[in-house]
């Protein structure tokens, strides 16, 4: 299965950091967010990845490319561990790029993948969303696809006051954690939300999504929304939502970025013990 990673958005929620650099390249400690996303696809068994880029996103291509000068210097200085780490990044997968001409919305970005994915199902991982889980979230979706052979959207239960920032699924529980989709709404007001199942940044889609995107009119924010295209598709065929195991961080959102930075630092052996002491001191 191929993976598509849309990374062409404007990232206005993270200005000014994203004025001259892609938000997908913001580091979580020392690794760009999009590398976590690519690693999740690879850990799910995927080796063909299409990244949707756009204006001002060249740093993403450079990051996954080989850096001869850097490798030469690291080799000369005997920094073999770092050298291996750098080589591993450019060997991660077969990565392709296509540019979205204008950031006209997530649905429009996905449409650019039409030729590359052809007639096969594919997964979409948002380039600014990371998910911490035992089994990679993408792999969880792929496993359920084997059973249902239909599009599956990753969802999580969301606090009522946060629902307005999500696409929301109205679904009927068909087995533990799996819902058959009845309807979808993009960013509803809390009182209009049909459920607390918020769409997170992973989807397993079938090629009929492209027709649905074609039929989708601009929605919230004047953009072609993927949720609206999924809504059109859900009226024609079975579709599922899966309440995945794991914690998702939307790193295009400052609060999630701060949380993820603290949590990931606490998990790293080199930082965890002094960070705990430091946090205790701060709390006093
Ligand atoms: P977001 O919903 O975070 O939108 O996109 P955004 O425009 O990038 O960010 P804000 O709201 O202005 O802060 C989710 C993912 O979809 C990609 C983004 O790059 C991000 O990885 N995207 C979004 C596109 O590739 N193209 C678009 O037109 C919009």
Short mmCIF file of C-alpha atoms in Angstrom, two decimals, residues 53-276:
data_model
loop_
_atom_site.label_atom_id
_atom_site.label_comp_id
_atom_site.label_asym_id
_atom_site.label_seq_id
_atom_site.Cartn_x
_atom_site.Cartn_y
_atom_site.Cartn_z
CA UNK A 53 4.37 19.95 -0.95
CA UNK A 54 4.01 23.48 -2.22
CA UNK A 55 5.56 26.92 -2.12
CA UNK A 56 8.14 27.38 0.61
CA UNK A 57 8.36 23.64 1.37
CA UNK A 58 11.75 22.82 -0.19
CA UNK A 59 13.28 22.08 3.21
CA UNK A 60 11.16 18.90 3.35
CA UNK A 61 12.77 17.52 0.17
CA UNK A 62 16.23 18.50 1.36
CA UNK A 63 15.63 16.74 4.67
CA UNK A 64 14.90 13.35 3.08
CA UNK A 65 17.61 13.75 0.44
CA UNK A 66 21.20 12.59 0.77
CA UNK A 67 23.55 15.30 2.06
CA UNK A 68 26.98 14.46 0.61
CA UNK A 69 28.80 17.44 2.20
CA UNK A 70 27.42 16.72 5.65
CA UNK A 71 28.18 13.00 5.38
CA UNK A 72 31.75 13.78 4.31
CA UNK A 73 32.32 16.03 7.32
CA UNK A 74 30.79 13.54 9.77
CA UNK A 75 32.92 10.76 8.28
CA UNK A 76 36.07 12.89 8.49
CA UNK A 77 35.32 13.74 12.15
CA UNK A 78 34.64 10.10 13.03
CA UNK A 79 31.04 10.84 14.08
CA UNK A 80 29.86 7.42 12.96
CA UNK A 81 26.60 7.29 14.95
CA UNK A 82 25.37 10.61 13.60
CA UNK A 83 26.54 9.63 10.12
CA UNK A 84 24.47 6.44 10.28
CA UNK A 85 21.48 8.39 11.56
CA UNK A 86 21.74 10.84 8.61
CA UNK A 87 22.09 8.01 6.08
CA UNK A 88 19.09 6.21 7.56
CA UNK A 89 16.92 9.28 6.96
CA UNK A 90 17.61 9.33 3.23
CA UNK A 91 17.18 5.54 3.01
CA UNK A 92 13.85 5.45 4.88
CA UNK A 93 11.59 4.88 1.87
CA UNK A 94 11.01 5.66 -1.76
CA UNK A 95 9.75 9.23 -1.36
CA UNK A 96 8.05 11.11 -4.21
CA UNK A 97 6.90 14.71 -4.28
CA UNK A 98 4.18 16.65 -6.02
CA UNK A 99 3.37 20.31 -5.52
CA UNK A 100 -0.12 21.53 -4.71
CA UNK A 101 -0.30 24.74 -6.73
CA UNK A 102 -2.22 26.62 -4.06
CA UNK A 103 -3.22 25.50 -0.56
CA UNK A 104 -6.91 25.14 -1.36
CA UNK A 105 -7.65 22.65 1.38
CA UNK A 106 -6.87 19.09 2.45
CA UNK A 107 -9.32 17.54 -0.04
CA UNK A 108 -7.66 19.43 -2.88
CA UNK A 109 -4.21 18.36 -1.66
CA UNK A 110 -5.21 14.67 -1.66
CA UNK A 111 -6.55 15.03 -5.21
CA UNK A 112 -2.96 15.56 -6.37
CA UNK A 113 -2.23 11.94 -5.38
CA UNK A 114 -4.73 10.54 -7.92
CA UNK A 115 -2.20 9.51 -10.57
CA UNK A 116 0.36 8.20 -8.12
CA UNK A 117 -1.97 5.89 -6.18
CA UNK A 118 -3.88 4.66 -9.26
CA UNK A 119 -6.51 2.02 -8.60
CA UNK A 120 -5.37 0.89 -5.17
CA UNK A 121 -6.38 1.77 -1.62
CA UNK A 122 -3.92 4.10 0.11
CA UNK A 123 -3.28 5.67 3.47
CA UNK A 124 -3.16 9.36 4.28
CA UNK A 125 -1.06 10.65 7.16
CA UNK A 126 -1.25 14.38 7.89
CA UNK A 127 2.22 15.86 7.86
CA UNK A 128 1.79 17.80 11.08
CA UNK A 129 0.11 15.10 13.18
CA UNK A 130 2.03 12.56 15.19
CA UNK A 131 0.56 9.59 17.00
CA UNK A 132 2.24 7.82 19.86
CA UNK A 133 1.08 4.19 20.08
CA UNK A 134 2.35 0.64 20.56
CA UNK A 135 1.22 -0.49 17.09
CA UNK A 136 1.58 2.34 14.53
CA UNK A 137 -1.84 3.92 13.96
CA UNK A 138 -1.50 3.44 10.17
CA UNK A 139 -0.87 -0.28 10.71
CA UNK A 140 -3.96 -0.49 12.93
CA UNK A 141 -6.04 0.98 10.07
CA UNK A 142 -4.45 -1.39 7.55
CA UNK A 143 -5.33 -4.37 9.75
CA UNK A 144 -8.99 -3.31 9.95
CA UNK A 145 -9.04 -2.70 6.18
CA UNK A 146 -8.27 -6.40 5.73
CA UNK A 147 -11.54 -7.15 7.48
CA UNK A 148 -13.85 -4.42 6.14
CA UNK A 149 -12.38 -3.67 2.67
CA UNK A 150 -13.76 -0.14 2.91
CA UNK A 151 -12.41 3.33 3.79
CA UNK A 152 -11.53 3.66 7.48
CA UNK A 153 -10.97 6.93 9.29
CA UNK A 154 -8.99 7.15 12.51
CA UNK A 155 -10.98 8.89 15.25
CA UNK A 156 -10.56 9.63 18.94
CA UNK A 157 -13.03 10.70 21.60
CA UNK A 158 -12.69 14.46 22.02
CA UNK A 159 -13.70 16.83 24.86
CA UNK A 160 -16.89 18.75 24.02
CA UNK A 161 -15.21 22.17 24.17
CA UNK A 162 -12.55 21.02 21.66
CA UNK A 163 -14.94 19.48 19.11
CA UNK A 164 -15.10 22.70 17.07
CA UNK A 165 -11.56 22.12 15.77
CA UNK A 166 -12.35 18.64 14.38
CA UNK A 167 -14.19 16.88 11.62
CA UNK A 168 -16.77 14.79 13.50
CA UNK A 169 -18.22 11.36 12.68
CA UNK A 170 -21.78 10.31 13.32
CA UNK A 171 -21.48 6.55 13.55
CA UNK A 172 -23.08 3.33 14.72
CA UNK A 173 -20.92 0.98 16.78
CA UNK A 174 -20.43 -2.31 14.87
CA UNK A 175 -17.75 -3.87 17.07
CA UNK A 176 -15.52 -2.72 19.89
CA UNK A 177 -13.87 0.56 18.71
CA UNK A 178 -15.30 0.38 15.16
CA UNK A 179 -18.21 2.53 13.92
CA UNK A 180 -20.08 2.43 10.64
CA UNK A 181 -20.15 6.02 9.38
CA UNK A 182 -23.62 7.53 8.97
CA UNK A 183 -22.55 11.13 8.45
CA UNK A 184 -19.63 13.52 8.89
CA UNK A 185 -19.47 17.21 9.79
CA UNK A 186 -16.47 19.53 9.51
CA UNK A 187 -15.77 21.64 12.63
CA UNK A 188 -19.31 21.72 14.12
CA UNK A 189 -20.35 23.95 17.04
CA UNK A 190 -20.40 21.82 20.23
CA UNK A 191 -24.23 21.91 20.30
CA UNK A 192 -24.42 20.67 16.68
CA UNK A 193 -21.81 17.90 16.98
CA UNK A 194 -23.41 14.49 16.25
CA UNK A 195 -20.92 12.70 18.56
CA UNK A 196 -17.62 13.12 20.35
CA UNK A 197 -15.69 11.16 17.67
CA UNK A 198 -13.15 13.60 16.25
CA UNK A 199 -11.28 12.76 13.04
CA UNK A 200 -7.55 12.69 13.65
CA UNK A 201 -4.81 12.75 11.03
CA UNK A 202 -4.90 9.20 9.60
CA UNK A 203 -7.17 7.79 6.90
CA UNK A 204 -7.26 4.64 4.83
CA UNK A 205 -8.97 5.59 1.58
CA UNK A 206 -10.12 3.91 -1.61
CA UNK A 207 -9.64 5.46 -5.07
CA UNK A 208 -13.33 6.43 -5.34
CA UNK A 209 -12.46 9.31 -2.98
CA UNK A 210 -11.08 11.21 -6.01
CA UNK A 211 -14.49 11.34 -7.69
CA UNK A 212 -16.01 12.53 -4.44
CA UNK A 213 -13.36 15.26 -4.09
CA UNK A 214 -14.13 16.32 -7.65
CA UNK A 215 -17.76 16.82 -6.64
CA UNK A 216 -16.93 18.68 -3.42
CA UNK A 217 -17.67 22.40 -3.28
CA UNK A 218 -15.51 24.71 -1.16
CA UNK A 219 -16.64 24.43 2.47
CA UNK A 220 -15.37 25.81 5.81
CA UNK A 221 -12.77 28.54 5.19
CA UNK A 222 -13.49 28.44 1.44
CA UNK A 223 -11.36 25.28 1.19
CA UNK A 224 -12.06 21.89 -0.42
CA UNK A 225 -12.44 19.87 2.76
CA UNK A 226 -11.63 16.15 2.86
CA UNK A 227 -14.41 15.68 5.42
CA UNK A 228 -16.96 17.04 2.92
CA UNK A 229 -15.67 14.66 0.23
CA UNK A 230 -15.89 11.74 2.69
CA UNK A 231 -19.46 12.79 3.44
CA UNK A 232 -20.38 12.53 -0.25
CA UNK A 233 -18.65 9.14 -0.47
CA UNK A 234 -20.30 7.84 2.72
CA UNK A 235 -23.70 8.32 1.10
CA UNK A 236 -22.67 5.90 -1.65
CA UNK A 237 -20.68 3.18 0.04
CA UNK A 238 -19.81 1.66 3.40
CA UNK A 239 -17.24 3.57 5.41
CA UNK A 240 -15.90 3.03 8.91
CA UNK A 241 -14.36 5.02 11.73
CA UNK A 242 -11.93 3.39 14.12
CA UNK A 243 -11.21 4.67 17.61
CA UNK A 244 -7.50 3.85 17.50
CA UNK A 245 -5.15 2.96 20.34
CA UNK A 246 -2.73 5.83 20.89
CA UNK A 247 -2.34 9.51 21.65
CA UNK A 248 -2.42 12.06 18.87
CA UNK A 249 -0.70 15.43 18.86
CA UNK A 250 -1.68 18.05 16.28
CA UNK A 251 1.64 19.80 16.05
CA UNK A 252 0.18 22.61 13.96
CA UNK A 253 -1.46 23.64 17.23
CA UNK A 254 0.71 25.41 19.82
CA UNK A 255 -0.77 23.76 22.92
CA UNK A 256 -0.27 20.24 21.48
CA UNK A 257 3.24 21.20 20.42
CA UNK A 258 4.15 22.20 23.98
CA UNK A 259 2.58 19.04 25.44
CA UNK A 260 4.34 16.77 22.94
CA UNK A 261 7.70 18.45 23.54
CA UNK A 262 7.47 17.88 27.30
CA UNK A 263 6.19 14.30 26.95
CA UNK A 264 8.77 13.26 24.37
CA UNK A 265 11.58 14.82 26.41
CA UNK A 266 10.42 12.93 29.51
CA UNK A 267 10.56 9.69 27.52
CA UNK A 268 14.18 10.21 26.48
CA UNK A 269 16.67 8.72 28.87
CA UNK A 270 19.17 11.55 28.45
CA UNK A 271 16.61 14.18 29.54
CA UNK A 272 14.05 12.43 31.72
CA UNK A 273 15.65 12.56 35.15
CA UNK A 274 16.79 16.21 35.10
CA UNK A 275 13.54 17.26 33.37
CA UNK A 276 11.49 15.73 36.18
#
